[in-house]
PDB file of C-alpha atoms in Angstrom:
ATOM      1  CA  UNK A   1      18.465  46.515 -37.417  1.00 81.00           C
ATOM      2  CA  UNK A   2      16.807  44.296 -34.816  1.00 85.00           C
ATOM      3  CA  UNK A   3      18.490  41.140 -36.135  1.00 85.00           C
ATOM      4  CA  UNK A   4      21.897  42.835 -35.949  1.00 83.00           C
ATOM      5  CA  UNK A   5      21.381  43.631 -32.287  1.00 84.00           C
ATOM      6  CA  UNK A   6      19.930  40.208 -31.408  1.00 85.00           C
ATOM      7  CA  UNK A   7      22.435  38.006 -33.268  1.00 90.00           C
ATOM      8  CA  UNK A   8      24.645  35.894 -31.059  1.00 87.00           C
ATOM      9  CA  UNK A   9      26.692  32.795 -31.791  1.00 90.00           C
ATOM     10  CA  UNK A  10      24.510  29.781 -31.017  1.00 92.00           C
ATOM     11  CA  UNK A  11      26.294  26.501 -30.364  1.00 94.00           C
ATOM     12  CA  UNK A  12      23.568  24.475 -28.641  1.00 95.00           C
ATOM     13  CA  UNK A  13      20.390  23.542 -30.430  1.00 96.00           C
ATOM     14  CA  UNK A  14      17.067  21.883 -29.706  1.00 96.00           C
ATOM     15  CA  UNK A  15      16.639  18.447 -31.241  1.00 95.00           C
ATOM     16  CA  UNK A  16      14.197  19.795 -33.797  1.00 96.00           C
ATOM     17  CA  UNK A  17      14.681  19.783 -37.565  1.00 96.00           C
ATOM     18  CA  UNK A  18      14.789  23.029 -39.495  1.00 98.00           C
ATOM     19  CA  UNK A  19      11.875  23.219 -41.917  1.00 98.00           C
ATOM     20  CA  UNK A  20      12.636  23.343 -45.640  1.00 98.00           C
ATOM     21  CA  UNK A  21      10.888  26.723 -45.933  1.00 98.00           C
ATOM     22  CA  UNK A  22      13.340  28.188 -43.413  1.00 98.00           C
ATOM     23  CA  UNK A  23      16.342  26.682 -45.183  1.00 98.00           C
ATOM     24  CA  UNK A  24      15.035  28.213 -48.421  1.00 98.00           C
ATOM     25  CA  UNK A  25      14.725  31.578 -46.681  1.00 98.00           C
ATOM     26  CA  UNK A  26      18.314  31.351 -45.440  1.00 98.00           C
ATOM     27  CA  UNK A  27      19.499  30.580 -48.972  1.00 98.00           C
ATOM     28  CA  UNK A  28      17.566  33.552 -50.382  1.00 98.00           C
ATOM     29  CA  UNK A  29      19.195  35.776 -47.771  1.00 98.00           C
ATOM     30  CA  UNK A  30      22.650  34.388 -48.581  1.00 98.00           C
ATOM     31  CA  UNK A  31      22.246  34.987 -52.295  1.00 98.00           C
ATOM     32  CA  UNK A  32      21.008  38.539 -51.706  1.00 98.00           C
ATOM     33  CA  UNK A  33      24.485  39.465 -50.436  1.00 98.00           C
ATOM     34  CA  UNK A  34      26.622  41.904 -52.377  1.00 98.00           C
ATOM     35  CA  UNK A  35      29.590  40.526 -54.309  1.00 96.00           C
ATOM     36  CA  UNK A  36      32.445  42.105 -56.238  1.00 95.00           C
ATOM     37  CA  UNK A  37      31.353  42.739 -59.804  1.00 94.00           C
ATOM     38  CA  UNK A  38      28.173  40.812 -58.964  1.00 94.00           C
ATOM     39  CA  UNK A  39      30.215  37.631 -59.493  1.00 93.00           C
ATOM     40  CA  UNK A  40      28.205  35.636 -56.917  1.00 94.00           C
ATOM     41  CA  UNK A  41      30.920  32.987 -56.440  1.00 95.00           C
ATOM     42  CA  UNK A  42      28.886  30.959 -53.959  1.00 96.00           C
ATOM     43  CA  UNK A  43      27.310  27.537 -53.851  1.00 96.00           C
ATOM     44  CA  UNK A  44      25.810  25.990 -50.699  1.00 98.00           C
ATOM     45  CA  UNK A  45      25.746  22.430 -49.403  1.00 98.00           C
ATOM     46  CA  UNK A  46      22.994  21.681 -46.877  1.00 98.00           C
ATOM     47  CA  UNK A  47      23.768  18.747 -44.585  1.00 98.00           C
ATOM     48  CA  UNK A  48      21.054  17.049 -42.524  1.00 98.00           C
ATOM     49  CA  UNK A  49      22.612  13.568 -42.302  1.00 98.00           C
ATOM     50  CA  UNK A  50      23.496  13.140 -38.598  1.00 97.00           C
ATOM     51  CA  UNK A  51      26.537  10.933 -39.323  1.00 98.00           C
ATOM     52  CA  UNK A  52      27.954  13.542 -41.692  1.00 98.00           C
ATOM     53  CA  UNK A  53      27.226  16.302 -39.161  1.00 98.00           C
ATOM     54  CA  UNK A  54      29.053  14.325 -36.476  1.00 98.00           C
ATOM     55  CA  UNK A  55      32.024  13.948 -38.839  1.00 98.00           C
ATOM     56  CA  UNK A  56      31.936  17.695 -39.592  1.00 98.00           C
ATOM     57  CA  UNK A  57      32.113  18.386 -35.852  1.00 98.00           C
ATOM     58  CA  UNK A  58      35.604  16.847 -35.985  1.00 98.00           C
ATOM     59  CA  UNK A  59      36.888  19.331 -38.573  1.00 97.00           C
ATOM     60  CA  UNK A  60      38.886  21.168 -35.893  1.00 96.00           C
ATOM     61  CA  UNK A  61      38.730  21.811 -32.164  1.00 95.00           C
ATOM     62  CA  UNK A  62      36.265  24.691 -32.497  1.00 95.00           C
ATOM     63  CA  UNK A  63      33.811  22.749 -34.669  1.00 97.00           C
ATOM     64  CA  UNK A  64      32.569  20.420 -31.930  1.00 95.00           C
ATOM     65  CA  UNK A  65      29.345  22.405 -31.511  1.00 93.00           C
ATOM     66  CA  UNK A  66      28.251  21.287 -34.984  1.00 96.00           C
ATOM     67  CA  UNK A  67      27.309  17.886 -33.545  1.00 96.00           C
ATOM     68  CA  UNK A  68      24.404  19.545 -31.713  1.00 92.00           C
ATOM     69  CA  UNK A  69      22.759  20.788 -34.913  1.00 96.00           C
ATOM     70  CA  UNK A  70      20.296  19.016 -37.196  1.00 95.00           C
ATOM     71  CA  UNK A  71      21.303  21.232 -40.118  1.00 98.00           C
ATOM     72  CA  UNK A  72      24.725  22.412 -41.229  1.00 98.00           C
ATOM     73  CA  UNK A  73      25.217  24.805 -44.115  1.00 98.00           C
ATOM     74  CA  UNK A  74      28.537  24.682 -45.933  1.00 98.00           C
ATOM     75  CA  UNK A  75      29.052  27.798 -48.032  1.00 98.00           C
ATOM     76  CA  UNK A  76      31.466  27.025 -50.874  1.00 98.00           C
ATOM     77  CA  UNK A  77      33.169  29.055 -53.561  1.00 95.00           C
ATOM     78  CA  UNK A  78      34.191  28.217 -57.085  1.00 88.00           C
ATOM     79  CA  UNK A  79      37.908  27.544 -57.197  1.00 80.00           C
ATOM     80  CA  UNK A  80      38.349  27.960 -60.941  1.00 73.00           C
ATOM     81  CA  UNK A  81      39.405  31.579 -61.156  1.00 67.00           C
ATOM     82  CA  UNK A  82      38.503  31.895 -64.834  1.00 64.00           C
ATOM     83  CA  UNK A  83      34.829  31.765 -63.792  1.00 71.00           C
ATOM     84  CA  UNK A  84      35.296  34.790 -61.569  1.00 80.00           C
ATOM     85  CA  UNK A  85      35.620  38.459 -62.379  1.00 85.00           C
ATOM     86  CA  UNK A  86      37.484  39.302 -59.164  1.00 90.00           C
ATOM     87  CA  UNK A  87      38.811  36.068 -57.618  1.00 89.00           C
ATOM     88  CA  UNK A  88      40.729  37.998 -54.964  1.00 92.00           C
ATOM     89  CA  UNK A  89      37.389  39.089 -53.447  1.00 94.00           C
ATOM     90  CA  UNK A  90      35.867  35.613 -53.196  1.00 94.00           C
ATOM     91  CA  UNK A  91      36.347  35.290 -49.427  1.00 96.00           C
ATOM     92  CA  UNK A  92      34.882  38.747 -48.904  1.00 97.00           C
ATOM     93  CA  UNK A  93      31.853  37.832 -51.016  1.00 97.00           C
ATOM     94  CA  UNK A  94      31.334  34.607 -49.039  1.00 98.00           C
ATOM     95  CA  UNK A  95      31.671  36.531 -45.782  1.00 98.00           C
ATOM     96  CA  UNK A  96      28.812  38.797 -46.815  1.00 98.00           C
ATOM     97  CA  UNK A  97      26.656  35.775 -47.688  1.00 98.00           C
ATOM     98  CA  UNK A  98      27.420  34.110 -44.339  1.00 98.00           C
ATOM     99  CA  UNK A  99      26.544  37.266 -42.446  1.00 98.00           C
ATOM    100  CA  UNK A 100      23.209  37.389 -44.254  1.00 98.00           C
ATOM    101  CA  UNK A 101      22.532  33.765 -43.251  1.00 98.00           C
ATOM    102  CA  UNK A 102      23.190  34.492 -39.578  1.00 98.00           C
ATOM    103  CA  UNK A 103      21.050  37.638 -39.593  1.00 97.00           C
ATOM    104  CA  UNK A 104      18.142  35.979 -41.378  1.00 98.00           C
ATOM    105  CA  UNK A 105      18.373  33.057 -38.954  1.00 97.00           C
ATOM    106  CA  UNK A 106      17.561  35.500 -36.147  1.00 96.00           C
ATOM    107  CA  UNK A 107      14.610  36.885 -38.137  1.00 97.00           C
ATOM    108  CA  UNK A 108      13.040  33.446 -38.525  1.00 97.00           C
ATOM    109  CA  UNK A 109      13.598  32.147 -34.999  1.00 96.00           C
ATOM    110  CA  UNK A 110      16.792  30.204 -35.601  1.00 97.00           C
ATOM    111  CA  UNK A 111      20.369  30.587 -34.459  1.00 96.00           C
ATOM    112  CA  UNK A 112      23.731  29.577 -35.764  1.00 97.00           C
ATOM    113  CA  UNK A 113      27.453  30.031 -35.673  1.00 97.00           C
ATOM    114  CA  UNK A 114      30.147  30.561 -38.278  1.00 97.00           C
ATOM    115  CA  UNK A 115      32.962  28.006 -37.929  1.00 98.00           C
ATOM    116  CA  UNK A 116      35.887  28.953 -40.131  1.00 97.00           C
ATOM    117  CA  UNK A 117      37.447  26.488 -42.540  1.00 97.00           C
ATOM    118  CA  UNK A 118      39.111  28.593 -45.276  1.00 97.00           C
ATOM    119  CA  UNK A 119      41.933  29.334 -45.812  1.00 95.00           C
ATOM    120  CA  UNK A 120      43.175  26.225 -43.980  1.00 96.00           C
ATOM    121  CA  UNK A 121      43.842  23.653 -46.689  1.00 96.00           C
ATOM    122  CA  UNK A 122      43.665  20.627 -44.373  1.00 97.00           C
ATOM    123  CA  UNK A 123      40.298  21.694 -42.905  1.00 98.00           C
ATOM    124  CA  UNK A 124      38.893  22.509 -46.336  1.00 98.00           C
ATOM    125  CA  UNK A 125      39.888  19.120 -47.728  1.00 98.00           C
ATOM    126  CA  UNK A 126      38.443  17.338 -44.709  1.00 98.00           C
ATOM    127  CA  UNK A 127      35.039  19.046 -45.062  1.00 98.00           C
ATOM    128  CA  UNK A 128      35.008  18.495 -48.813  1.00 98.00           C
ATOM    129  CA  UNK A 129      35.718  14.778 -48.390  1.00 98.00           C
ATOM    130  CA  UNK A 130      33.171  14.267 -45.593  1.00 98.00           C
ATOM    131  CA  UNK A 131      30.253  15.556 -47.652  1.00 98.00           C
ATOM    132  CA  UNK A 132      31.507  14.923 -51.177  1.00 98.00           C
ATOM    133  CA  UNK A 133      31.807  18.506 -52.349  1.00 97.00           C
ATOM    134  CA  UNK A 134      32.452  18.647 -56.112  1.00 94.00           C
ATOM    135  CA  UNK A 135      36.076  19.205 -57.134  1.00 92.00           C
ATOM    136  CA  UNK A 136      35.385  22.622 -58.670  1.00 91.00           C
ATOM    137  CA  UNK A 137      34.264  24.008 -55.281  1.00 95.00           C
ATOM    138  CA  UNK A 138      36.105  24.853 -52.048  1.00 96.00           C
ATOM    139  CA  UNK A 139      34.540  24.785 -48.588  1.00 98.00           C
ATOM    140  CA  UNK A 140      34.562  28.230 -46.975  1.00 98.00           C
ATOM    141  CA  UNK A 141      33.142  27.453 -43.529  1.00 98.00           C
ATOM    142  CA  UNK A 142      30.632  25.278 -41.725  1.00 98.00           C
ATOM    143  CA  UNK A 143      27.525  26.831 -40.206  1.00 98.00           C
ATOM    144  CA  UNK A 144      25.486  24.772 -37.731  1.00 98.00           C
ATOM    145  CA  UNK A 145      21.943  26.152 -37.807  1.00 98.00           C
ATOM    146  CA  UNK A 146      18.914  25.316 -35.724  1.00 97.00           C
ATOM    147  CA  UNK A 147      16.535  26.243 -32.963  1.00 97.00           C
ATOM    148  CA  UNK A 148      18.586  27.618 -30.062  1.00 96.00           C
ATOM    149  CA  UNK A 149      18.512  25.435 -26.929  1.00 94.00           C
ATOM    150  CA  UNK A 150      18.944  28.592 -24.881  1.00 84.00           C
ATOM    151  CA  UNK A 151      19.629  32.202 -25.622  1.00 77.00           C
ATOM    152  CA  UNK A 152      21.918  34.461 -23.710  1.00 79.00           C
ATOM    153  CA  UNK A 153      21.703  38.221 -23.637  1.00 80.00           C
ATOM    154  CA  UNK A 154      23.281  40.152 -26.444  1.00 79.00           C
ATOM    155  CA  UNK A 155      26.072  42.508 -25.356  1.00 85.00           C
ATOM    156  CA  UNK A 156      26.975  45.671 -27.192  1.00 88.00           C
ATOM    157  CA  UNK A 157      30.432  45.767 -28.717  1.00 89.00           C
ATOM    158  CA  UNK A 158      30.219  49.457 -29.503  1.00 91.00           C
ATOM    159  CA  UNK A 159      33.486  51.234 -28.693  1.00 94.00           C
ATOM    160  CA  UNK A 160      33.540  54.917 -29.558  1.00 95.00           C
ATOM    161  CA  UNK A 161      37.359  54.981 -29.294  1.00 95.00           C
ATOM    162  CA  UNK A 162      37.536  52.898 -32.469  1.00 95.00           C
ATOM    163  CA  UNK A 163      35.842  55.576 -34.581  1.00 95.00           C
ATOM    164  CA  UNK A 164      38.084  58.062 -36.336  1.00 94.00           C
ATOM    165  CA  UNK A 165      36.920  61.047 -38.350  1.00 93.00           C
ATOM    166  CA  UNK A 166      38.718  62.783 -41.181  1.00 97.00           C
ATOM    167  CA  UNK A 167      37.223  66.243 -41.724  1.00 96.00           C
TER     168      UNK A 167
END
């Protein structure tokens, strides 16, 4: 639970590379996520090339913080529906994987942010072209990851008025 209550969106990073062992740990966390029918529709592109990261920061107006990272993870999903048991749940499955990445990042001393790309066709195509994502995959989001330059306090979002009981 500690990671849940410490996770914040990190958009500024130290100029320090993320070690391969930590990237591996993030990928293990991502692939431990639940998925509909255990279809596991995900693939991940890890970007450490600074020119490509700079280009990714131009995906849309909210992606500018990516330029501050030394590592960007691009979760992707298979677009060929015949490979999937429940294609309508693909975005939900990827969301669970991305959440796991962000929570594990906290556990291992990193931070990150989830910058949406899907379902915006233009943004997806841009990301796919920048990093050369294979044609059978679609970019879901871009996730700058790294050592936080500074941390701010976490604030509770708990709102009891949003809980409804049926007894």
